[in-house]
Amino acid sequence: MLLLATPLARARRLVRTLTGDDSSPLAGRTVLVTGASSGIGEATALAVATRGATVLLVARRAEELERVRGAIEAAGGTAYAFAVDLTDGDAVDALVRQVVAEFGPVDHLVNNAGRSIRRSLSLTHDRFHDFERTMAVNYFGPVRLTMGLLPAMRAQRFGHVVNVVTWGVQVKSPKFAAYTASKSALDVFARIAGRETYRDNVTFTNVRLGLVRTDMVAPTEAYARTPAQTAEQAAEVVVRALEDRPVTVDLVSARVVAVANVVAPRLTDLAFSLADRAFGDSAAATGRTTPERVQA
Ligand SMILES: NC(=O)c1ccc[n+]([C@@H]2O[C@H](COP(=O)([O-])OP(=O)(O)OC[C@H]3O[C@@H](n4cnc5c(N)ncnc54)[C@H](OP(=O)(O)O)[C@@H]3O)[C@@H](O)[C@H]2O)c1
C-alpha cells in the first residue's frame, strides 16, 4: 500500500516517534464507522477503539453490532451501536440528528459500508436494479451521511472523512461496472468536497483497497486462491489513513495499471478482454446459487 501522508502528518508522526510518544491522534476522538457489523468495518472499529477513540458503530444487523460493541467494551473501549439502513434517507437523517445531539461533532467518519457486485454486462441487461442498489449503498448513503455530519465538523474546524473504495477505481476491471462506477462516484465526490472544506480543516481520504478476504468476496470462486489481505490488515491501512489524513491510499500495482490505461488504452482493453473470458461469472452472479446477503 502506498500511503501519501501530508508533510504535516509525516512531521507529527516523526515527532511522536522521536519523543517516544506512542499515543494515537485518535485518542479521545469520536469515530463513526459504517459497515461495522463485519469484515473491514468491524476490524476498523476494534482497532480504532484500542487507540482510545469513542466508536459509533453503524450497520443494519443490530445483533452483529451488539456483538462488536460487546467486544470493544470487553477490551476496555467505548462504543455505541446504531442499527441503520444507509439506503433509507430518512433513517440517515435521523442518525445524523441523534449522533450530533448526543455526541457533538463527529471527528472522523469512515464510509465503509458497501455492496459489491461482480457480474458480466451480458447477465445484467434486465437487471437495472444492480446499478440502483450499488449507487444506493456505495454512493447516496455515504454522501447523505457525510453531508449531514459536515456542518458540525466545519463549525468545530476539524473533521476527517475516510472512504473505503477500491483499486477498481484505477484498474477498471470487467464485470464490475455497477460496483466500480458507484465507488468512483464516491471517490470523486470526496476529492472535490475536500477542496471546499480545506479551509475549515476538514479533510477527505480515499482508501482504494485491493482484494480483502471477507464475506463480500466469498461467493466469487475465482478469488479462492488469489492473494488477499485479511480484514485486520485492511483495517490497519484504514487506521493509518485516519491518523495521517492523506488524500489517497492505493496500491503500486493499481497505479501501474492506471498509467497503462492512459498511455495504451486499447492494449489494456485487449488484456482485460482476455482476462474477462478467462475468469467467468461466479455461480452467485449467474443465479445458480443465491447467497442471502452478498452478491458477487
Ligand atoms: N473485500 C474486498 O475485497 C474489498 C475490496 C475493496 C473495497 N472493499 C470495500 O470495503 C467495504 C467493506 O466490505 P467488506 O469486505 O468488509 O465486506 P462485508 O463484511 O460484507 O461488510 C459490508 C458491511 O456493509 C454493511 N452494509 C451493507 N449494506 C448496508 C446498508 N444498506 N446499510 C448499512 N450498512 C450496510 C454490512 O452490514 P449489515 O449487513 O449489517 O448492514 C457490513 O457491515 C465495502 O465498502 C467494500 O466495497 C472491499
Coordinates of N, CA and C in Angstrom, one line a residue, residues 116-119 166-168 171-177 179-180 209-229 272 275-276 278-283 285 294-296:
S116 N -20.8 -5.2 -3.1 CA -20.1 -5.4 -4.3 C -20.9 -6.3 -5.2
I117 N -20.9 -6.0 -6.5 CA -21.5 -6.9 -7.5 C -20.5 -7.2 -8.6
R118 N -20.2 -8.5 -8.8 CA -19.3 -8.9 -9.9 C -20.1 -9.7 -10.9
R119 N -20.5 -9.1 -11.9 CA -21.4 -9.7 -12.9 C -21.2 -9.1 -14.3
T166 N -12.1 1.2 -3.8 CA -11.5 0.0 -4.3 C -10.4 0.4 -5.4
W167 N -9.5 -0.5 -5.5 CA -8.5 -0.3 -6.6 C -9.1 -0.3 -8.0
G168 N -10.3 -0.8 -8.0 CA -11.1 -0.9 -9.3 C -11.3 0.5 -9.9
V171 N -8.1 0.6 -11.8 CA -7.9 -0.6 -12.7 C -9.0 -0.7 -13.7
K172 N -10.3 -0.6 -13.2 CA -11.4 -0.7 -14.1 C -11.6 -2.1 -14.7
S173 N -11.7 -3.1 -13.8 CA -11.8 -4.5 -14.2 C -13.2 -4.8 -14.8
P174 N -13.2 -5.7 -15.8 CA -14.5 -6.2 -16.3 C -15.3 -6.8 -15.2
K175 N -16.7 -6.9 -15.5 CA -17.7 -7.4 -14.6 C -18.0 -6.6 -13.3
F176 N -17.3 -5.4 -13.2 CA -17.5 -4.6 -12.0 C -18.1 -3.2 -12.4
A177 N -18.8 -3.1 -13.5 CA -19.3 -1.8 -14.0 C -20.1 -1.1 -12.9
Y179 N -20.5 -1.8 -9.6 CA -19.9 -1.6 -8.4 C -18.8 -0.4 -8.5
T180 N -17.9 -0.6 -9.5 CA -16.8 0.4 -9.6 C -17.3 1.8 -9.9
L209 N -8.7 0.0 -1.6 CA -8.2 -1.3 -1.2 C -8.1 -2.3 -2.4
G210 N -7.2 -3.2 -2.3 CA -7.2 -4.4 -3.2 C -8.1 -5.5 -2.6
L211 N -7.9 -6.7 -3.0 CA -8.7 -7.8 -2.5 C -8.5 -8.1 -1.0
V212 N -9.6 -8.1 -0.3 CA -9.6 -8.4 1.2 C -10.5 -9.6 1.4
R213 N -10.0 -10.6 2.1 CA -10.8 -11.8 2.3 C -11.9 -11.6 3.4
T214 N -13.1 -11.3 2.9 CA -14.3 -11.0 3.8 C -15.5 -11.7 3.2
D215 N -16.6 -11.6 3.9 CA -17.9 -12.2 3.4 C -18.2 -11.7 2.0
M216 N -17.8 -10.5 1.8 CA -18.2 -9.9 0.5 C -17.7 -10.6 -0.7
V217 N -16.4 -11.1 -0.6 CA -15.8 -11.8 -1.8 C -16.0 -13.3 -1.8
A218 N -16.6 -13.8 -0.7 CA -16.7 -15.3 -0.5 C -17.4 -16.0 -1.7
P219 N -18.5 -15.4 -2.2 CA -19.2 -16.1 -3.3 C -18.4 -16.2 -4.6
T220 N -17.3 -15.5 -4.8 CA -16.6 -15.5 -6.0 C -15.5 -16.6 -6.0
E221 N -15.8 -17.7 -6.7 CA -14.9 -18.8 -6.7 C -13.5 -18.4 -7.2
A222 N -13.4 -17.5 -8.2 CA -12.2 -17.1 -8.8 C -11.2 -16.5 -7.8
Y223 N -11.7 -16.0 -6.6 CA -10.8 -15.4 -5.6 C -10.3 -16.4 -4.6
A224 N -10.8 -17.6 -4.7 CA -10.4 -18.6 -3.6 C -8.9 -18.7 -3.4
R225 N -8.2 -18.7 -4.5 CA -6.7 -18.9 -4.4 C -5.9 -17.6 -4.8
T226 N -6.6 -16.5 -4.9 CA -6.0 -15.2 -5.2 C -5.4 -14.6 -3.9
P227 N -4.2 -14.1 -3.9 CA -3.7 -13.5 -2.7 C -4.6 -12.3 -2.2
A228 N -4.8 -12.2 -0.9 CA -5.7 -11.2 -0.4 C -5.2 -10.7 1.0
Q229 N -5.6 -9.5 1.4 CA -5.3 -9.1 2.7 C -6.4 -9.7 3.6
F272 N -7.6 -6.9 -20.7 CA -8.7 -7.1 -19.8 C -9.8 -8.0 -20.5
A275 N -8.7 -11.5 -20.0 CA -9.0 -11.9 -18.6 C -10.4 -12.1 -18.4
D276 N -11.3 -11.2 -19.0 CA -12.7 -11.3 -18.8 C -13.2 -12.7 -19.2
A278 N -11.3 -15.4 -19.5 CA -10.6 -16.5 -18.7 C -11.3 -16.7 -17.3
F279 N -11.8 -15.6 -16.7 CA -12.4 -15.7 -15.4 C -13.8 -15.4 -15.5
G280 N -14.6 -16.5 -15.5 CA -16.1 -16.3 -15.8 C -16.8 -15.8 -14.6
D281 N -18.2 -15.7 -14.7 CA -19.0 -15.3 -13.6 C -19.1 -16.4 -12.6
S282 N -19.3 -15.9 -11.4 CA -19.5 -16.9 -10.3 C -20.9 -17.5 -10.3
A283 N -21.0 -18.6 -9.6 CA -22.4 -19.3 -9.5 C -23.4 -18.3 -9.0
A285 N -23.4 -15.0 -9.3 CA -23.7 -14.0 -10.3 C -24.6 -14.5 -11.4
V294 N -24.9 -11.4 0.4 CA -23.9 -10.8 -0.6 C -24.1 -11.3 -2.0
Q295 N -23.8 -10.6 -2.9 CA -23.9 -11.0 -4.3 C -22.6 -10.7 -5.0
A296 N -21.9 -11.7 -5.4 CA -20.7 -11.5 -6.1 C -20.9 -11.2 -7.5

